[in-house]
PDB file of C-alpha atoms in Angstrom:
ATOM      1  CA  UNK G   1      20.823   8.338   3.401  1.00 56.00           C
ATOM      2  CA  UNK G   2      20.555  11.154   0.645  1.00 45.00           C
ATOM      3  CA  UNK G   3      21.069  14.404   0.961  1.00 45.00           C
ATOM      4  CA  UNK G   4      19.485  17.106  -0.970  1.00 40.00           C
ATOM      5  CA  UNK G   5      20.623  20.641  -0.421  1.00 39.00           C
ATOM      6  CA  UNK G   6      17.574  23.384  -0.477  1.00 41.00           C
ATOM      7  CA  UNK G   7      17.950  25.839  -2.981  1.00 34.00           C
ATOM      8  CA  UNK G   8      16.468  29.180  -2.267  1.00 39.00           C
ATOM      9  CA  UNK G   9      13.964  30.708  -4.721  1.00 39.00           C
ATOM     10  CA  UNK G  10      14.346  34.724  -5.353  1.00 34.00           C
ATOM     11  CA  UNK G  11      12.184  37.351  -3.232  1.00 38.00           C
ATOM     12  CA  UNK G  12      12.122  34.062  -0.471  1.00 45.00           C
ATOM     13  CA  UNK G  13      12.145  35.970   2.853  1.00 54.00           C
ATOM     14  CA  UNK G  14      12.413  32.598   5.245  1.00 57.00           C
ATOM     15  CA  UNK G  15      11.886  33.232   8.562  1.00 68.00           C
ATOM     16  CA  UNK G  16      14.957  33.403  10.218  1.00 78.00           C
ATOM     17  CA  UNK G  17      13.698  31.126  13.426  1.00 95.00           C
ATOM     18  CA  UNK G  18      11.588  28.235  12.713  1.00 98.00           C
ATOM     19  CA  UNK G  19      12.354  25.488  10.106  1.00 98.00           C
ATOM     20  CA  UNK G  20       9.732  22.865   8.944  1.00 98.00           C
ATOM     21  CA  UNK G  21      10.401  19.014   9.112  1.00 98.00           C
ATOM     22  CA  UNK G  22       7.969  16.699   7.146  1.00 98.00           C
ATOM     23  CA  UNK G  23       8.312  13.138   8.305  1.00 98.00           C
ATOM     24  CA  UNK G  24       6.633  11.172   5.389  1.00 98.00           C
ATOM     25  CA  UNK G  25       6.545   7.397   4.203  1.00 97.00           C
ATOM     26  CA  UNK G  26       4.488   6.101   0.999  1.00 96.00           C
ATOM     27  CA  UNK G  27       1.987   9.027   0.731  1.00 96.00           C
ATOM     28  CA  UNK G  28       3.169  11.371  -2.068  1.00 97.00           C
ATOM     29  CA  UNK G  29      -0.172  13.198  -2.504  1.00 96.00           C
ATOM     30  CA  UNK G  30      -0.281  13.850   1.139  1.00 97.00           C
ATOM     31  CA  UNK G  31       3.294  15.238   1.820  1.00 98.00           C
ATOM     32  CA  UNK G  32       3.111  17.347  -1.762  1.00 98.00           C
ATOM     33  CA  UNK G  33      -0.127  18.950  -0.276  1.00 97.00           C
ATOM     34  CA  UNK G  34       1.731  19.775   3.127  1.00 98.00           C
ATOM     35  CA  UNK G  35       4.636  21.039   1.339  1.00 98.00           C
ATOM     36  CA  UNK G  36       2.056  23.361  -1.030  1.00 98.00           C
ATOM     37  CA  UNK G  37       0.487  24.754   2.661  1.00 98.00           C
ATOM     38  CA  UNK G  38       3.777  24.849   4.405  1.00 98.00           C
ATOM     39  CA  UNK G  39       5.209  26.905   1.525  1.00 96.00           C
ATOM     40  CA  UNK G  40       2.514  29.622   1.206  1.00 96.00           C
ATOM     41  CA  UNK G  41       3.203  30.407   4.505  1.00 97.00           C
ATOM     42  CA  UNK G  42       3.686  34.075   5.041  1.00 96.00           C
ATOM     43  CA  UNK G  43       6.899  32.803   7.288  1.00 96.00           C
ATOM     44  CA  UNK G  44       8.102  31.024   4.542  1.00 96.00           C
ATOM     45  CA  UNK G  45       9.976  28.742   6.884  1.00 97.00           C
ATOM     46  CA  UNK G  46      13.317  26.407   5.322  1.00 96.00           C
ATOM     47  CA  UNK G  47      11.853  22.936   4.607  1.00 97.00           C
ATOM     48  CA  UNK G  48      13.016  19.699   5.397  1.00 98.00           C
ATOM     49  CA  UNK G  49      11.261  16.513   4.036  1.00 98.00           C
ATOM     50  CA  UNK G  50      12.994  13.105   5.824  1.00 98.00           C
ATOM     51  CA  UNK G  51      11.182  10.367   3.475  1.00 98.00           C
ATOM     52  CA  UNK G  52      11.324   6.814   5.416  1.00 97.00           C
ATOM     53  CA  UNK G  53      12.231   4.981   2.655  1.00 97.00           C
ATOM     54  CA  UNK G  54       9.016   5.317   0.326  1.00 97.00           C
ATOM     55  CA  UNK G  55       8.988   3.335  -2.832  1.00 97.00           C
ATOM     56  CA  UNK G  56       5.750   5.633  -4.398  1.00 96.00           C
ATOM     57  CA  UNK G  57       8.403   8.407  -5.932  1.00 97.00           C
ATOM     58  CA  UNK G  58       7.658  10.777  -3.147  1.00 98.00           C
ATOM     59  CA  UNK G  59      11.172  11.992  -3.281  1.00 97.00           C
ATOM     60  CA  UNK G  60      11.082  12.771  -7.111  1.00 97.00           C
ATOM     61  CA  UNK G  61       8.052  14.034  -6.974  1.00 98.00           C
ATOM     62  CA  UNK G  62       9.279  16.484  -3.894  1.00 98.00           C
ATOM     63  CA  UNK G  63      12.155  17.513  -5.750  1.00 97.00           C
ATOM     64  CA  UNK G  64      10.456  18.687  -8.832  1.00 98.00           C
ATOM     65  CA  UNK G  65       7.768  20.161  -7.308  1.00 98.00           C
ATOM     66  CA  UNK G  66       9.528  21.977  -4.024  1.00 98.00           C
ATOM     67  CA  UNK G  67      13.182  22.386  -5.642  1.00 97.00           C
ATOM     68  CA  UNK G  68      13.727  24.436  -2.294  1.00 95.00           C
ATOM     69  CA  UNK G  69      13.005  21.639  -0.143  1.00 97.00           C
ATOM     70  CA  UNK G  70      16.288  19.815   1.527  1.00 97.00           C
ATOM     71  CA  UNK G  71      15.256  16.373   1.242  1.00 97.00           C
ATOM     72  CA  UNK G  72      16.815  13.918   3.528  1.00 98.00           C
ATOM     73  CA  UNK G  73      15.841  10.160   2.407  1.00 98.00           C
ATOM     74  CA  UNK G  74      16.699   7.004   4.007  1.00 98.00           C
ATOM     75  CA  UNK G  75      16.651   3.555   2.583  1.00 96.00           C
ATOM     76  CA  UNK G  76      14.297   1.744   5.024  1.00 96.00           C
ATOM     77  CA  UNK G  77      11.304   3.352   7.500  1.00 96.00           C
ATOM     78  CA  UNK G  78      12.694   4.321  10.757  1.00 97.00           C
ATOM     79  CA  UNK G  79       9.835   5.221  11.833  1.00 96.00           C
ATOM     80  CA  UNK G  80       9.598   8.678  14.021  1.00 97.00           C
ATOM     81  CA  UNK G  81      13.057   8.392  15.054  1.00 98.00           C
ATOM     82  CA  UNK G  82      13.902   9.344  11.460  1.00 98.00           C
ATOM     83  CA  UNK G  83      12.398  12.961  12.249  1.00 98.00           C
ATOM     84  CA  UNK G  84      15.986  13.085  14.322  1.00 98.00           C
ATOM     85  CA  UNK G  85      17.586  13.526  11.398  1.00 98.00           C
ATOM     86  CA  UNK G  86      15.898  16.494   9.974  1.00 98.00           C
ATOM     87  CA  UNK G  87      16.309  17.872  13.669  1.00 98.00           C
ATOM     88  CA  UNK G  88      19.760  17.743  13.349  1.00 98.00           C
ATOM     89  CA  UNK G  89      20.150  19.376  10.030  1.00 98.00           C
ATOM     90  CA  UNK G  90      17.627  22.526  10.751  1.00 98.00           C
ATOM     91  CA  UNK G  91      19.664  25.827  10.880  1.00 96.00           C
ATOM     92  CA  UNK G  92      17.349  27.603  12.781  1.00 97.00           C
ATOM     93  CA  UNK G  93      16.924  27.810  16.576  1.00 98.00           C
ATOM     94  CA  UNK G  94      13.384  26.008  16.518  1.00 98.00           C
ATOM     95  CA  UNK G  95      11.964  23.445  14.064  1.00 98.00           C
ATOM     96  CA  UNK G  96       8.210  22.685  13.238  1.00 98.00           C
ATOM     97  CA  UNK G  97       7.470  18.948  13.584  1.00 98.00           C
ATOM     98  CA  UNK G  98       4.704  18.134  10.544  1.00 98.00           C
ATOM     99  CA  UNK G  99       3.268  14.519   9.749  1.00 96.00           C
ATOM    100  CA  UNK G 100       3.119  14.380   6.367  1.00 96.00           C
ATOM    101  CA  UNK G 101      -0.870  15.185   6.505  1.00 96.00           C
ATOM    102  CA  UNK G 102      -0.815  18.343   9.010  1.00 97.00           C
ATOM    103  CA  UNK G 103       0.434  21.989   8.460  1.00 98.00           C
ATOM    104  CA  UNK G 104       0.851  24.611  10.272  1.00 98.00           C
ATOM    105  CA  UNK G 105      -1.487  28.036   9.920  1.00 98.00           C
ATOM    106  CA  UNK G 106      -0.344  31.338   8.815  1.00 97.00           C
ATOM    107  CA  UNK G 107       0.664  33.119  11.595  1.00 96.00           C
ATOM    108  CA  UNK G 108       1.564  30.231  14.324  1.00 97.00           C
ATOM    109  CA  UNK G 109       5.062  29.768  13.088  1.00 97.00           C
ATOM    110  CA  UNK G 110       5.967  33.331  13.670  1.00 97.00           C
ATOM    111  CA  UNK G 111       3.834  33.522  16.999  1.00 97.00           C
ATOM    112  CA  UNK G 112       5.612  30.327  18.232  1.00 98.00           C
ATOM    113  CA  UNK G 113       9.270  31.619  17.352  1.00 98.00           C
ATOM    114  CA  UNK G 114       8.481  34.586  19.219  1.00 97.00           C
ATOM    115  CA  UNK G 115       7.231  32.973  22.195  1.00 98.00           C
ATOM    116  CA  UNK G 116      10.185  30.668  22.168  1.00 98.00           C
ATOM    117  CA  UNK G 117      12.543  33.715  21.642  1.00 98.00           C
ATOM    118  CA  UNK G 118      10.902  34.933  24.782  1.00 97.00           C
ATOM    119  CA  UNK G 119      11.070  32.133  27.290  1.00 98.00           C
ATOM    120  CA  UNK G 120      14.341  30.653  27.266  1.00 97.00           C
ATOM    121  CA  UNK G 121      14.047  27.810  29.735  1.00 97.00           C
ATOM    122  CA  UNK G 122      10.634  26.686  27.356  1.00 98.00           C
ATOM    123  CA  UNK G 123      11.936  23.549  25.009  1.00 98.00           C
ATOM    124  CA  UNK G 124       8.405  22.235  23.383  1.00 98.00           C
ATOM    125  CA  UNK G 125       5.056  24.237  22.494  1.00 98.00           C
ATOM    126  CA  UNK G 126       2.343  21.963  21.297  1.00 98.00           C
ATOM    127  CA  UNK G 127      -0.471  24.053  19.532  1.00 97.00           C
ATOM    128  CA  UNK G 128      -4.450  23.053  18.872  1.00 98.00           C
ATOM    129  CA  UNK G 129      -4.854  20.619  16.093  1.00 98.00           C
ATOM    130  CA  UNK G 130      -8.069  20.892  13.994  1.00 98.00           C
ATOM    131  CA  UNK G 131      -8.913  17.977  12.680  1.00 97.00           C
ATOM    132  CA  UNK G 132     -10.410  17.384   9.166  1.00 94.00           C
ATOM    133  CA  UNK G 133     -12.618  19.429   7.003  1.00 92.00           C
ATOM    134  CA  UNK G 134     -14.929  20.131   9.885  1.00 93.00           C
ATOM    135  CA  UNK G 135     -11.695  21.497  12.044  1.00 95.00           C
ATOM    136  CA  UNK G 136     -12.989  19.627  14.828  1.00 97.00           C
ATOM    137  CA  UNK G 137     -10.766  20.057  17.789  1.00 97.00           C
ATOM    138  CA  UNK G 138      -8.270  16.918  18.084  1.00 97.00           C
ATOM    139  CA  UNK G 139      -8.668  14.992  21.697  1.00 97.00           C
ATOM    140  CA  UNK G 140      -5.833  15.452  22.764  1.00 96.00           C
ATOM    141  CA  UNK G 141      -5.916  19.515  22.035  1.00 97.00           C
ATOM    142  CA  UNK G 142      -9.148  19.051  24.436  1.00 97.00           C
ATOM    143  CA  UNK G 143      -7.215  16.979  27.482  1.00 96.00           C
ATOM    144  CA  UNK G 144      -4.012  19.724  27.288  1.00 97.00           C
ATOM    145  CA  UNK G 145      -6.231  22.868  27.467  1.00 97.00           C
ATOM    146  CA  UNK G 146      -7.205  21.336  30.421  1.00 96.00           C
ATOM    147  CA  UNK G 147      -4.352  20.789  32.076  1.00 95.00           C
ATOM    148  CA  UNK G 148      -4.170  20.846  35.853  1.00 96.00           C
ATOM    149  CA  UNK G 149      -0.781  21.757  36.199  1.00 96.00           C
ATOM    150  CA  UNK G 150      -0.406  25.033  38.066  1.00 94.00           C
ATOM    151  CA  UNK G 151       1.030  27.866  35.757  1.00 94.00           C
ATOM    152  CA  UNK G 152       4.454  29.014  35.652  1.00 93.00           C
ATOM    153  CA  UNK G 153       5.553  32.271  35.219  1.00 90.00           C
ATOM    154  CA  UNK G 154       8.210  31.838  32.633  1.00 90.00           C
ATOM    155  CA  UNK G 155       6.376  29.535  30.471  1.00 95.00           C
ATOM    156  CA  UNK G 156       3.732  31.276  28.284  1.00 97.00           C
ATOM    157  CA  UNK G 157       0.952  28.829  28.174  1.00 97.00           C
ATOM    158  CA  UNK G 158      -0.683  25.835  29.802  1.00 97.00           C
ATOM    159  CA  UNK G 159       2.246  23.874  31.623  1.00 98.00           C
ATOM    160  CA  UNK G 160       2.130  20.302  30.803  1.00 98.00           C
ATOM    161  CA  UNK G 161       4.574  17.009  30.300  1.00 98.00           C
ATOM    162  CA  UNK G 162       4.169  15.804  26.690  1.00 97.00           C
ATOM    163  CA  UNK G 163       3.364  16.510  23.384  1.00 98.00           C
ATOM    164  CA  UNK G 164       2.087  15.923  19.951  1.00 97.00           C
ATOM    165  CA  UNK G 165       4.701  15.693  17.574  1.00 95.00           C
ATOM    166  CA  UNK G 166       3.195  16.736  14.625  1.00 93.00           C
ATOM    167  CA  UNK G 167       1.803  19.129  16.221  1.00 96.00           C
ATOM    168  CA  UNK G 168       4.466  21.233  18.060  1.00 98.00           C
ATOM    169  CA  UNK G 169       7.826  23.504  17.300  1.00 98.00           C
ATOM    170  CA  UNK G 170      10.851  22.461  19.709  1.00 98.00           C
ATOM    171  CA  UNK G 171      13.988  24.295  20.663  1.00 98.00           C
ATOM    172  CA  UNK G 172      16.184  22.623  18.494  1.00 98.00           C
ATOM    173  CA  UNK G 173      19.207  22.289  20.862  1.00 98.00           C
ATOM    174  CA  UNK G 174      16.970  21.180  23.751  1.00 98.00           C
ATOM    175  CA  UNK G 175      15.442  18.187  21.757  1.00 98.00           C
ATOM    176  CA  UNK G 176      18.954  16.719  20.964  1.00 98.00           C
ATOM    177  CA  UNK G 177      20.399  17.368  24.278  1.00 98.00           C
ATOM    178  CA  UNK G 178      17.851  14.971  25.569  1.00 98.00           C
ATOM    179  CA  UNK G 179      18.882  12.803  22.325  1.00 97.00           C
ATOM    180  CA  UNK G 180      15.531  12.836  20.035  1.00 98.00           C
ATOM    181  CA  UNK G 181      13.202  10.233  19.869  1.00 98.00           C
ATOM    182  CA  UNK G 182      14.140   6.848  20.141  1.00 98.00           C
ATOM    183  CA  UNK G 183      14.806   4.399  17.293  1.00 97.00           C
ATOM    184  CA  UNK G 184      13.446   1.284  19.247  1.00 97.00           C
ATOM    185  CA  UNK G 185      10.052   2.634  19.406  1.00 97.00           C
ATOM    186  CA  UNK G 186       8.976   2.522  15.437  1.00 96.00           C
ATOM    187  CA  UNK G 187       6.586   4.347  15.878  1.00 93.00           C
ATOM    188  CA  UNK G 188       3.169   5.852  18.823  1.00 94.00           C
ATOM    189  CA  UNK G 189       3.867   7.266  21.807  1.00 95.00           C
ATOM    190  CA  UNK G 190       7.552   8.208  21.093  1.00 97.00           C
ATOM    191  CA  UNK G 191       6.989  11.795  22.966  1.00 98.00           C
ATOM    192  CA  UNK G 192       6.722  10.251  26.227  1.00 98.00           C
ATOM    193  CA  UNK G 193      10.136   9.513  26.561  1.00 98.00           C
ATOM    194  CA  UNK G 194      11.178  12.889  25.161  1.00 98.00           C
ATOM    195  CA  UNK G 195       8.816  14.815  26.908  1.00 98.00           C
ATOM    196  CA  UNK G 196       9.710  13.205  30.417  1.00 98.00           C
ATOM    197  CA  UNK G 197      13.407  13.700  29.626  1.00 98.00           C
ATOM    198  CA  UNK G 198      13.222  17.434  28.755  1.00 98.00           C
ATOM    199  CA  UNK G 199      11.105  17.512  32.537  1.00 98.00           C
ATOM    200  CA  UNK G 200      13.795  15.949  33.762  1.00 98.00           C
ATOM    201  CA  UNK G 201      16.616  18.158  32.584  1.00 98.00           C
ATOM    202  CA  UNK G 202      14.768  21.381  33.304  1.00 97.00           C
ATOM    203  CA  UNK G 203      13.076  21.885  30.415  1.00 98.00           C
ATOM    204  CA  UNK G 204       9.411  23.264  30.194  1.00 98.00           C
ATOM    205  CA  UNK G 205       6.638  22.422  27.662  1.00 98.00           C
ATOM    206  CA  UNK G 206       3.455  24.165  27.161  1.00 98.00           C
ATOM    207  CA  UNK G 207       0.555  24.342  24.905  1.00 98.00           C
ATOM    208  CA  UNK G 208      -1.115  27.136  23.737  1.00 98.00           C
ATOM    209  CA  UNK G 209      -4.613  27.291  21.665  1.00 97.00           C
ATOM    210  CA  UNK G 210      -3.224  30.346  19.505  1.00 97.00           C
ATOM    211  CA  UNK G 211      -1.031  27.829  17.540  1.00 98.00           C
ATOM    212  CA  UNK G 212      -3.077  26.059  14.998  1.00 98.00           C
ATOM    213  CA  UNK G 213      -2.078  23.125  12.950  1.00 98.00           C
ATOM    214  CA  UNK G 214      -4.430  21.444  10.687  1.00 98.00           C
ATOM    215  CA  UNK G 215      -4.514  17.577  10.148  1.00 97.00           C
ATOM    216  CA  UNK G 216      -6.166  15.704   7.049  1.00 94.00           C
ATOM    217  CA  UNK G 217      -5.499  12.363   8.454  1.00 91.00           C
ATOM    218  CA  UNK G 218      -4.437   9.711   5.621  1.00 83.00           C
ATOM    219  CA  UNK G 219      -6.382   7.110   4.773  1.00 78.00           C
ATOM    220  CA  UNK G 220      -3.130   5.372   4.339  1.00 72.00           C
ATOM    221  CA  UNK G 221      -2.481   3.668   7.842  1.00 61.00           C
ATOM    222  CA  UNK G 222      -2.448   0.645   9.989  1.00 59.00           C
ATOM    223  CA  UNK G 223      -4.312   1.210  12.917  1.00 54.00           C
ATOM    224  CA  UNK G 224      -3.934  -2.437  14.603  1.00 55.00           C
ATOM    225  CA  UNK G 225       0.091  -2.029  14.096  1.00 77.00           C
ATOM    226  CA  UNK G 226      -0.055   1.425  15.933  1.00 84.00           C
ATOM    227  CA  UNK G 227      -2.548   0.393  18.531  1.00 89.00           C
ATOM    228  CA  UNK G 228       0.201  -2.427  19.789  1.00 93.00           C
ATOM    229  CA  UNK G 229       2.912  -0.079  18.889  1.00 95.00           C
ATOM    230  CA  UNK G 230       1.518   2.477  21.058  1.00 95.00           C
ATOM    231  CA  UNK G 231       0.835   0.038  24.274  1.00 97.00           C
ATOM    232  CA  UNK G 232       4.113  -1.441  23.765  1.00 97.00           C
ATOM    233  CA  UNK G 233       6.009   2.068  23.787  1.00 98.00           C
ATOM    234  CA  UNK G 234       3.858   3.355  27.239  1.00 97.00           C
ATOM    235  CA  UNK G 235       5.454   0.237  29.279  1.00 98.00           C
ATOM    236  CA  UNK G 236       8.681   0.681  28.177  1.00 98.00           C
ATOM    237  CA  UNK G 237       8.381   4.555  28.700  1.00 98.00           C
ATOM    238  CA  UNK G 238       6.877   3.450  32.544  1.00 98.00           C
ATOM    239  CA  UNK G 239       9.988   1.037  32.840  1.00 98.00           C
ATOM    240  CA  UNK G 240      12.767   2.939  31.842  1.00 98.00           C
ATOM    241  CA  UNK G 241      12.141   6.139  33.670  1.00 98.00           C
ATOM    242  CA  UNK G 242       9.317   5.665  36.621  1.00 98.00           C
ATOM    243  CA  UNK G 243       9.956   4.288  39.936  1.00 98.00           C
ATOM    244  CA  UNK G 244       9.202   0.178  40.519  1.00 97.00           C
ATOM    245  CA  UNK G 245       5.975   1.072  41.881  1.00 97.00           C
ATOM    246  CA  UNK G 246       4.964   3.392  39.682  1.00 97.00           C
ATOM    247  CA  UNK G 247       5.925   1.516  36.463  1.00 97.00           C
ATOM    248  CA  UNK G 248       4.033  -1.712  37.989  1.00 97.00           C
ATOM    249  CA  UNK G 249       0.639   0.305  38.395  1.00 96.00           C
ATOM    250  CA  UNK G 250       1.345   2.097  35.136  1.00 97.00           C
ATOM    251  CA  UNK G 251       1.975  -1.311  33.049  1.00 97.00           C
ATOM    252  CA  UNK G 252      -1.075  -2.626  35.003  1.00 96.00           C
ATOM    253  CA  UNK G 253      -3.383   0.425  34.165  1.00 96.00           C
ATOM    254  CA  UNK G 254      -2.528   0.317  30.241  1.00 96.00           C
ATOM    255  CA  UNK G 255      -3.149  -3.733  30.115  1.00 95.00           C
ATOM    256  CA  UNK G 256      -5.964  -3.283  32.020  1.00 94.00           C
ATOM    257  CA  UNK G 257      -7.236  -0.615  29.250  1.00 93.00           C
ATOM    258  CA  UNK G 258      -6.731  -2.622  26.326  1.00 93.00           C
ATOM    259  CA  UNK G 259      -9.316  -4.336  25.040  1.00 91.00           C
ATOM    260  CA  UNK G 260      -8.285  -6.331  21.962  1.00 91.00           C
ATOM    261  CA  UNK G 261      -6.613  -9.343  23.040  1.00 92.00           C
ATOM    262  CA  UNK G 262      -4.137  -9.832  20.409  1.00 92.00           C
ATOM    263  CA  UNK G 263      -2.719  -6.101  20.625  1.00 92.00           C
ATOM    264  CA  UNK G 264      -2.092  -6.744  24.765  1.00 93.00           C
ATOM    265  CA  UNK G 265      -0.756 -10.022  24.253  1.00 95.00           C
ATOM    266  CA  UNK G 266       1.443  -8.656  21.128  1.00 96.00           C
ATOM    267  CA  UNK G 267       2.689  -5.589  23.422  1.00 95.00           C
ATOM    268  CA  UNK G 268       3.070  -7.422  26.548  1.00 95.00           C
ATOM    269  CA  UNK G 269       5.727 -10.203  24.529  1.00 96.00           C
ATOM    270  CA  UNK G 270       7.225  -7.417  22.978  1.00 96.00           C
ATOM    271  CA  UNK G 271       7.850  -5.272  26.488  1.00 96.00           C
ATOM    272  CA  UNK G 272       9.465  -8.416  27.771  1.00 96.00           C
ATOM    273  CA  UNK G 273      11.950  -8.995  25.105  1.00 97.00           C
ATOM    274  CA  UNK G 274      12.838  -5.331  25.508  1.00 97.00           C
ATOM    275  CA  UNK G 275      14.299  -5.899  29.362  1.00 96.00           C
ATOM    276  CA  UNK G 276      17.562  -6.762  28.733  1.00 97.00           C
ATOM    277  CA  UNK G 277      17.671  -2.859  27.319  1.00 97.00           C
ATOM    278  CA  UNK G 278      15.312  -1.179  29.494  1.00 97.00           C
ATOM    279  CA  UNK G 279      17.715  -2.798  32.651  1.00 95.00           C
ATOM    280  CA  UNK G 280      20.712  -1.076  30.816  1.00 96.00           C
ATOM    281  CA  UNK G 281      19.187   2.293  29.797  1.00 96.00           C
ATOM    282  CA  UNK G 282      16.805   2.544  32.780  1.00 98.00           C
ATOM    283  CA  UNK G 283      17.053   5.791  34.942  1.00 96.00           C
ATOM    284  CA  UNK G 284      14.609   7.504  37.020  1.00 98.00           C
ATOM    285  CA  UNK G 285      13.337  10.904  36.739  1.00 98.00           C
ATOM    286  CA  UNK G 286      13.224  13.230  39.679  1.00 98.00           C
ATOM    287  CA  UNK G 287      10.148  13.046  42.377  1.00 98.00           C
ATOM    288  CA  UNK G 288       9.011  16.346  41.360  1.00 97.00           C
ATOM    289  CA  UNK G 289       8.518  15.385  37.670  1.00 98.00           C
ATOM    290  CA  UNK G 290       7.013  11.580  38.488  1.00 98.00           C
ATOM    291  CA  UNK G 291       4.628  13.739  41.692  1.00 97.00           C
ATOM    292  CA  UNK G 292       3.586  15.576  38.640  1.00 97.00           C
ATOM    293  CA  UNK G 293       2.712  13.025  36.143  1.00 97.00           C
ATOM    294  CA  UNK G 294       0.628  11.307  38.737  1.00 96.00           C
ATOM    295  CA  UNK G 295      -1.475  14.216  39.143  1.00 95.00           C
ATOM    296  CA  UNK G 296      -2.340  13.788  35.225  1.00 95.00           C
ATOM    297  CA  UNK G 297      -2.235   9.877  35.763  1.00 93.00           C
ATOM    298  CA  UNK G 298       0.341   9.279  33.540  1.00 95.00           C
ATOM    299  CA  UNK G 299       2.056   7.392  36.751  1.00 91.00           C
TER     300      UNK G 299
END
C-alpha cells in the first residue's frame, strides 16, 4: 500500500469538516471526472482516492492531474472494504463516501457537515442520488424517503437503518468504532452490516432529500458477479447478527427472490462455507433494532 501525501494548492480554502474518499478500480476516465466535480466544489473538501489495485494508470494519471489528492493504492482489489482505509486516514470529523462515478453537489457537503455538527448522536446521512443525465431519482432514494420509521427528535431527517455508500457522509469516528466494512464481503450489500452495527451501538442514520449526489454509472461492471455477491452478503448479514428465526425467514425470503439459478446456487455454496466464521463472529443485535428492521422487512 502507497501512500501519497496531498499537497495543498494556494487560495485552497478546504472545508474544515468533510473529506472526500473515492473508492476506484480500473476506470481512470471515471474517477478523473469525479475528482474534476469533487474539486470545483465550493467546499473544496481534502481528497482521498484509495485505487484497488488498477492496472489502467489511474494512479498516475490522478497524481498529475489532482497533485492535491492523497492517493492511497493497494496492490490487489479489496473490494469496498478498501474504502476503510481512506476512512482511517481522513482528518476531518466526517468523510464523503464517492464511487468512483458519483459526486457530490455544491452545497450538500457543507449542509451535511452542518447537520452532523448539529446532531451528535447522528453517525450516517445518506442523501438523494440522481441518476444519469436525466437525474432520475435512484430506487433506493425512492424506498428511504419513504421510510416508516417514526421520527426522532435529534436526528434531522428521515430515520432509517442503512445506507448507500456512495452516497452518504459518516462520522468518521463512529464508522470505525463499529470497525468499517468488512473485508469478507468483496463487494454489494456491505452497509448492512455497518448500518445494523451503528443501530446497535446507539448510533442514528438518516436520509435527507437536500443532499444530492449525482451518479454516471460505468459501463465498466459485472453485474452477474455483484448480483451473487450481493445475495451472498444479505445471508451472512441475516446470520451473523439476527435472531435464529429471523435469519431462517430472512435467508428463505432472499432465495426465494432470486431468480437466476446459478447466482442462488453460487450464493447459497458460498454462505455455507462462510459458517465456520459467521459461528465465531456471530452476535445479535438488540430487540429494539431487529423489531425495527422487521417493520421495513429487512428481518
Amino acid at each position: 500500500m502507497t501512500h501519497h501525501p496531498p499537497l495543498h494548492q494556494a487560495g485552497e480554502r478546504p472545508d474544515a469538516r468533510v473529506t472526500a474518499v473515492v473508492l476506484t478500480y480500473n476506470r481512470r476516465a471515471e474517477v478523473l471526472r469525479t475528482l474534476d466535480r469533487l474539486s470545483s466544489l465550493p467546499e473544496r473538501p481534502p481528497l482521498i482516492v484509495v485505487d484497488n489495485g488498477s492496472t489502467d494508470g489511474t494512479p498516475s494519471a490522478v497524481a498529475s492531474e489532482f497533485p492535491q489528492a492523497c492517493t492511497i493504492r493497494f496492490d490487489r482489489n479489496l473490494g469496498a472494504a478498501a474504502r476503510n482505509a481512506g476512512i482511517a486516514a481522513a482528518s476531518t470529523p466526517y468523510v464523503a463516501l464517492c464511487d468512483d462515478d458519483t459526486w457530490w453537489h455544491p452545497g450538500s457537503l457543507a449542509r451535511a457537515g452542518a447537520l452532523l455538527d448539529g446532531a451528535p448522536r447522528l453517525a450516517v446521512l445518506t442523501g438523494t442520488v440522481l441518476v444519469g443525465s436525466r437525474e432520475q431519482i435512484d430506487p433506493t432514494s425512492r424506498s428511504m424517503a419513504q421510510s416508516p420509521l417514526p421520527p426522532r427528535d435529534d436526528v434531522p431527517g428521515l430515520p432509517i437503518l442503512g445506507f448507500l455508500a456512495g452516497a452518504s457522509v459518516v462520522r468518521r469516528t463512529a464508522f470505525l468504532q463499529v470497525g468499517g466494512f468488512e473485508p469478507r464481503f468483496f463487494i454489494g450489500g456491505e452497509e448492512t452490516l455497518v448500518a445494523w452495527d451503528l443501530a446497535a451501538t446507539g448510533w442514528e442514520m438518516a436520509y435527507r432529500s437536500d443532499l444530492v449526489v449525482h451518479h454516471c454509472p460505468s459501463t465498466l461492471r459485472e453485474p452477474g458477479g455483484r448480483r451473487s455477491c450481493l445475495l451472498r452478503n444479505a445471508v451472512w448479514s441475516a446470520w451473523l447478527r439476527l435472531t435464529v428465526p429471523s435469519a431462517v425467514r430472512r435467508t428463505l425470503r432472499l432465495m426465494g427472490r432470486e431468480s437466476d439459478m446459478s447466482s442462488r446456487s453460487w450464493a447459497l455454496r458460498e454462505a455455507l462455507a462462510g459458517l465456520p466464521w459467521i459461528l465465531r463472529r456471530r452476535h445479535v443485535i438488540p430487540p429494539t433494532v431487529e423489531a425495527e428492521l422487521q417493520r421495513l422487512g429487512l428481518a
